Amino acid sequence: MLAANANYIIGESDNLEVSIWGEPTLSRQVTVRPDGLISLPLIGEVKAYGKTPVELQGMIEQALSKYVKDPKCVVIVLEPKSKQIYVDGKVVNPGQFVLDKDIYLSQVISLAGGFTEWADKGSITILRTEDGKRTPIKADYNKIIKGKIPDIKLMPGDTIVVP
């Protein structure tokens, strides 16, 4: 669970809790739809995608002020589902992981249980989508852990392939 974090950008599929102080019938858990909107009582559709929790709080409070005297809202990111990374190939536990904070390649390998016996640690590929184009980034884990090259910060949607 992430509290109202000024740096977190809400994305598609994120699960949010919207709490309106003193108005339990207006408070609820919502999921950001593929169109970037959430639905709330009284105010209807609100664009959540691309906003921080604090920005969304302000928008909700402003919209509710037509119906509720001095509304106080809190938005909590319960599950940052829009921030996923994927690990595939010769790791112990390949799969999907939530990117709920800054994380680097060496850390994700640990999350995936480490390498299997025959993994090629020097030929890892990170597939990253930028401007709608999938770009491979080569990584040498051996050089990273020896400090010869910098660790690679991962981005939402990255797929790490360990041959």
PDB file of C-alpha atoms in Angstrom:
ATOM      1  CA  MET A   1       0.000   0.000   0.000  1.00  0.00           C
ATOM      2  CA  LEU A   2       1.321   3.423  -0.947  1.00  0.00           C
ATOM      3  CA  ALA A   3       0.226   6.528   0.928  1.00  0.00           C
ATOM      4  CA  ALA A   4      -0.383   9.752  -0.939  1.00  0.00           C
ATOM      5  CA  ASN A   5       3.014   9.996  -2.622  1.00  0.00           C
ATOM      6  CA  ALA A   6       3.723  13.204  -4.514  1.00  0.00           C
ATOM      7  CA  ASN A   7       5.937  11.338  -7.012  1.00  0.00           C
ATOM      8  CA  TYR A   8       3.732   8.345  -7.802  1.00  0.00           C
ATOM      9  CA  ILE A   9       1.838   8.626 -11.090  1.00  0.00           C
ATOM     10  CA  ILE A  10      -1.445   6.701 -11.159  1.00  0.00           C
ATOM     11  CA  GLY A  11      -1.786   4.302 -14.068  1.00  0.00           C
ATOM     12  CA  GLU A  12      -4.224   1.919 -15.687  1.00  0.00           C
ATOM     13  CA  SER A  13      -5.335  -0.996 -13.452  1.00  0.00           C
ATOM     14  CA  ASP A  14      -4.074   0.615 -10.231  1.00  0.00           C
ATOM     15  CA  ASN A  15      -6.344  -0.141  -7.283  1.00  0.00           C
ATOM     16  CA  LEU A  16      -7.125   2.971  -5.261  1.00  0.00           C
ATOM     17  CA  GLU A  17      -8.952   3.700  -2.058  1.00  0.00           C
ATOM     18  CA  VAL A  18     -10.817   6.988  -2.115  1.00  0.00           C
ATOM     19  CA  SER A  19     -11.892   8.034   1.376  1.00  0.00           C
ATOM     20  CA  ILE A  20     -14.103  11.037   1.985  1.00  0.00           C
ATOM     21  CA  TRP A  21     -13.922  12.091   5.631  1.00  0.00           C
ATOM     22  CA  GLY A  22     -17.321  11.880   7.324  1.00  0.00           C
ATOM     23  CA  GLU A  23     -18.966  10.484   4.173  1.00  0.00           C
ATOM     24  CA  PRO A  24     -18.671   6.672   4.261  1.00  0.00           C
ATOM     25  CA  THR A  25     -21.261   6.245   1.486  1.00  0.00           C
ATOM     26  CA  LEU A  26     -19.013   8.242  -0.875  1.00  0.00           C
ATOM     27  CA  SER A  27     -15.819   6.382   0.039  1.00  0.00           C
ATOM     28  CA  ARG A  28     -14.810   3.295  -1.920  1.00  0.00           C
ATOM     29  CA  GLN A  29     -12.124   1.197  -3.527  1.00  0.00           C
ATOM     30  CA  VAL A  30     -11.841   1.678  -7.275  1.00  0.00           C
ATOM     31  CA  THR A  31      -9.725   0.390 -10.144  1.00  0.00           C
ATOM     32  CA  VAL A  32      -8.447   2.734 -12.832  1.00  0.00           C
ATOM     33  CA  ARG A  33     -10.102   1.600 -16.058  1.00  0.00           C
ATOM     34  CA  PRO A  34      -8.297   1.277 -19.430  1.00  0.00           C
ATOM     35  CA  ASP A  35      -9.731   4.697 -20.387  1.00  0.00           C
ATOM     36  CA  GLY A  36      -7.956   6.205 -17.341  1.00  0.00           C
ATOM     37  CA  LEU A  37     -11.157   7.021 -15.477  1.00  0.00           C
ATOM     38  CA  ILE A  38     -12.637   6.016 -12.135  1.00  0.00           C
ATOM     39  CA  SER A  39     -16.307   6.294 -11.148  1.00  0.00           C
ATOM     40  CA  LEU A  40     -17.380   7.877  -7.885  1.00  0.00           C
ATOM     41  CA  PRO A  41     -20.806   8.605  -6.368  1.00  0.00           C
ATOM     42  CA  LEU A  42     -22.242  12.084  -6.983  1.00  0.00           C
ATOM     43  CA  ILE A  43     -19.432  13.249  -9.263  1.00  0.00           C
ATOM     44  CA  GLY A  44     -19.337  10.352 -11.747  1.00  0.00           C
ATOM     45  CA  GLU A  45     -16.300   9.934 -13.977  1.00  0.00           C
ATOM     46  CA  VAL A  46     -12.942  11.342 -12.873  1.00  0.00           C
ATOM     47  CA  LYS A  47      -9.675  11.061 -14.796  1.00  0.00           C
ATOM     48  CA  ALA A  48      -7.132   9.390 -12.518  1.00  0.00           C
ATOM     49  CA  TYR A  49      -4.565   8.253 -15.108  1.00  0.00           C
ATOM     50  CA  GLY A  50      -1.435  10.408 -15.142  1.00  0.00           C
ATOM     51  CA  LYS A  51      -2.279  12.163 -11.864  1.00  0.00           C
ATOM     52  CA  THR A  52      -0.533  11.879  -8.526  1.00  0.00           C
ATOM     53  CA  PRO A  53      -2.697  10.832  -5.550  1.00  0.00           C
ATOM     54  CA  VAL A  54      -2.483  14.407  -4.228  1.00  0.00           C
ATOM     55  CA  GLU A  55      -3.646  15.867  -7.574  1.00  0.00           C
ATOM     56  CA  LEU A  56      -6.528  13.386  -7.701  1.00  0.00           C
ATOM     57  CA  GLN A  57      -7.506  14.256  -4.132  1.00  0.00           C
ATOM     58  CA  GLY A  58      -7.753  17.924  -5.081  1.00  0.00           C
ATOM     59  CA  MET A  59      -9.875  17.165  -8.157  1.00  0.00           C
ATOM     60  CA  ILE A  60     -12.260  15.012  -6.131  1.00  0.00           C
ATOM     61  CA  GLU A  61     -12.552  17.599  -3.358  1.00  0.00           C
ATOM     62  CA  GLN A  62     -13.303  20.326  -5.895  1.00  0.00           C
ATOM     63  CA  ALA A  63     -15.965  18.216  -7.655  1.00  0.00           C
ATOM     64  CA  LEU A  64     -17.563  17.179  -4.347  1.00  0.00           C
ATOM     65  CA  SER A  65     -17.688  20.779  -3.053  1.00  0.00           C
ATOM     66  CA  LYS A  66     -20.889  21.236  -5.091  1.00  0.00           C
ATOM     67  CA  TYR A  67     -22.581  18.572  -2.949  1.00  0.00           C
ATOM     68  CA  VAL A  68     -20.641  18.336   0.338  1.00  0.00           C
ATOM     69  CA  LYS A  69     -19.601  21.216   2.576  1.00  0.00           C
ATOM     70  CA  ASP A  70     -15.767  21.404   2.805  1.00  0.00           C
ATOM     71  CA  PRO A  71     -15.038  17.827   1.631  1.00  0.00           C
ATOM     72  CA  LYS A  72     -11.768  16.198   2.739  1.00  0.00           C
ATOM     73  CA  CYS A  73     -10.487  13.399   0.547  1.00  0.00           C
ATOM     74  CA  VAL A  74      -7.599  10.961   0.795  1.00  0.00           C
ATOM     75  CA  VAL A  75      -6.435   8.789  -2.116  1.00  0.00           C
ATOM     76  CA  ILE A  76      -4.356   5.732  -1.262  1.00  0.00           C
ATOM     77  CA  VAL A  77      -2.771   3.483  -3.878  1.00  0.00           C
ATOM     78  CA  LEU A  78      -3.614   0.005  -2.591  1.00  0.00           C
ATOM     79  CA  GLU A  79      -2.048  -1.929  -5.469  1.00  0.00           C
ATOM     80  CA  PRO A  80       0.154  -0.256  -8.094  1.00  0.00           C
ATOM     81  CA  LYS A  81      -0.843  -2.755 -10.794  1.00  0.00           C
ATOM     82  CA  SER A  82       0.122  -0.429 -13.638  1.00  0.00           C
ATOM     83  CA  LYS A  83       3.751  -0.654 -12.592  1.00  0.00           C
ATOM     84  CA  GLN A  84       4.640  -4.230 -13.511  1.00  0.00           C
ATOM     85  CA  ILE A  85       7.898  -5.755 -14.673  1.00  0.00           C
ATOM     86  CA  TYR A  86       8.405  -9.250 -16.013  1.00  0.00           C
ATOM     87  CA  VAL A  87      11.255 -11.707 -15.582  1.00  0.00           C
ATOM     88  CA  ASP A  88      11.586 -14.639 -17.965  1.00  0.00           C
ATOM     89  CA  GLY A  89      14.154 -17.286 -18.744  1.00  0.00           C
ATOM     90  CA  LYS A  90      16.695 -18.991 -16.521  1.00  0.00           C
ATOM     91  CA  VAL A  91      15.746 -17.658 -13.103  1.00  0.00           C
ATOM     92  CA  VAL A  92      14.315 -19.736 -10.253  1.00  0.00           C
ATOM     93  CA  ASN A  93      10.939 -17.923 -10.148  1.00  0.00           C
ATOM     94  CA  PRO A  94      10.125 -16.221 -13.450  1.00  0.00           C
ATOM     95  CA  GLY A  95       7.026 -14.072 -13.461  1.00  0.00           C
ATOM     96  CA  GLN A  96       5.438 -10.695 -12.976  1.00  0.00           C
ATOM     97  CA  PHE A  97       6.530  -8.340 -10.206  1.00  0.00           C
ATOM     98  CA  VAL A  98       5.088  -5.053  -8.953  1.00  0.00           C
ATOM     99  CA  LEU A  99       7.375  -2.062  -9.376  1.00  0.00           C
ATOM    100  CA  ASP A 100       6.236  -0.108  -6.318  1.00  0.00           C
ATOM    101  CA  LYS A 101       9.557   1.718  -5.816  1.00  0.00           C
ATOM    102  CA  ASP A 102      12.765   2.362  -7.705  1.00  0.00           C
ATOM    103  CA  ILE A 103      14.373  -0.992  -8.419  1.00  0.00           C
ATOM    104  CA  TYR A 104      17.438  -2.141 -10.314  1.00  0.00           C
ATOM    105  CA  LEU A 105      18.268  -5.217 -12.363  1.00  0.00           C
ATOM    106  CA  SER A 106      20.389  -6.823  -9.625  1.00  0.00           C
ATOM    107  CA  GLN A 107      17.494  -6.470  -7.159  1.00  0.00           C
ATOM    108  CA  VAL A 108      14.945  -8.002  -9.527  1.00  0.00           C
ATOM    109  CA  ILE A 109      17.167 -11.029 -10.067  1.00  0.00           C
ATOM    110  CA  SER A 110      17.036 -11.543  -6.294  1.00  0.00           C
ATOM    111  CA  LEU A 111      13.234 -11.177  -6.292  1.00  0.00           C
ATOM    112  CA  ALA A 112      13.083 -13.856  -8.986  1.00  0.00           C
ATOM    113  CA  GLY A 113      15.027 -16.242  -6.739  1.00  0.00           C
ATOM    114  CA  GLY A 114      18.368 -15.867  -8.485  1.00  0.00           C
ATOM    115  CA  PHE A 115      19.729 -17.622 -11.539  1.00  0.00           C
ATOM    116  CA  THR A 116      19.325 -21.276 -12.462  1.00  0.00           C
ATOM    117  CA  GLU A 117      22.452 -23.364 -12.923  1.00  0.00           C
ATOM    118  CA  TRP A 118      22.907 -22.779 -16.666  1.00  0.00           C
ATOM    119  CA  ALA A 119      21.908 -19.109 -16.858  1.00  0.00           C
ATOM    120  CA  ASP A 120      24.097 -16.857 -19.000  1.00  0.00           C
ATOM    121  CA  LYS A 121      24.545 -13.962 -16.556  1.00  0.00           C
ATOM    122  CA  GLY A 122      26.570 -11.957 -19.064  1.00  0.00           C
ATOM    123  CA  SER A 123      23.900 -11.860 -21.779  1.00  0.00           C
ATOM    124  CA  ILE A 124      20.742 -10.557 -20.115  1.00  0.00           C
ATOM    125  CA  THR A 125      18.336  -8.545 -22.269  1.00  0.00           C
ATOM    126  CA  ILE A 126      15.919  -5.943 -20.954  1.00  0.00           C
ATOM    127  CA  LEU A 127      13.072  -5.239 -23.367  1.00  0.00           C
ATOM    128  CA  ARG A 128      11.837  -1.687 -22.841  1.00  0.00           C
ATOM    129  CA  THR A 129       9.016   0.133 -24.615  1.00  0.00           C
ATOM    130  CA  GLU A 130       9.715   3.795 -25.319  1.00  0.00           C
ATOM    131  CA  ASP A 131       7.575   5.921 -27.632  1.00  0.00           C
ATOM    132  CA  GLY A 132       5.666   2.808 -28.698  1.00  0.00           C
ATOM    133  CA  LYS A 133       8.836   0.987 -29.797  1.00  0.00           C
ATOM    134  CA  ARG A 134      10.247  -2.107 -28.071  1.00  0.00           C
ATOM    135  CA  THR A 135      13.998  -1.663 -27.593  1.00  0.00           C
ATOM    136  CA  PRO A 136      16.453  -4.290 -26.287  1.00  0.00           C
ATOM    137  CA  ILE A 137      19.013  -3.229 -23.684  1.00  0.00           C
ATOM    138  CA  LYS A 138      21.923  -5.596 -23.125  1.00  0.00           C
ATOM    139  CA  ALA A 139      23.115  -6.173 -19.572  1.00  0.00           C
ATOM    140  CA  ASP A 140      26.060  -8.054 -18.100  1.00  0.00           C
ATOM    141  CA  TYR A 141      25.167  -9.033 -14.526  1.00  0.00           C
ATOM    142  CA  ASN A 142      28.746 -10.134 -13.797  1.00  0.00           C
ATOM    143  CA  LYS A 143      30.097  -6.648 -14.593  1.00  0.00           C
ATOM    144  CA  ILE A 144      27.278  -4.965 -12.650  1.00  0.00           C
ATOM    145  CA  ILE A 145      27.945  -6.850  -9.414  1.00  0.00           C
ATOM    146  CA  LYS A 146      31.706  -6.244  -9.744  1.00  0.00           C
ATOM    147  CA  GLY A 147      31.036  -2.500 -10.073  1.00  0.00           C
ATOM    148  CA  LYS A 148      32.517  -2.296 -13.571  1.00  0.00           C
ATOM    149  CA  ILE A 149      29.292  -0.912 -15.081  1.00  0.00           C
ATOM    150  CA  PRO A 150      26.294   0.755 -13.418  1.00  0.00           C
ATOM    151  CA  ASP A 151      23.248  -1.264 -12.421  1.00  0.00           C
ATOM    152  CA  ILE A 152      20.238  -0.617 -14.662  1.00  0.00           C
ATOM    153  CA  LYS A 153      17.168   1.072 -13.208  1.00  0.00           C
ATOM    154  CA  LEU A 154      14.043  -0.721 -14.376  1.00  0.00           C
ATOM    155  CA  MET A 155      10.940   0.974 -15.750  1.00  0.00           C
ATOM    156  CA  PRO A 156       7.281  -0.105 -15.719  1.00  0.00           C
ATOM    157  CA  GLY A 157       6.629  -2.637 -18.464  1.00  0.00           C
ATOM    158  CA  ASP A 158      10.246  -3.841 -18.710  1.00  0.00           C
ATOM    159  CA  THR A 159      10.774  -7.507 -19.497  1.00  0.00           C
ATOM    160  CA  ILE A 160      14.029  -9.058 -18.311  1.00  0.00           C
ATOM    161  CA  VAL A 161      15.104 -12.118 -20.301  1.00  0.00           C
ATOM    162  CA  VAL A 162      17.844 -14.342 -18.870  1.00  0.00           C
ATOM    163  CA  PRO A 163      19.165 -16.812 -21.475  1.00  0.00           C
TER     164      PRO A 163
END
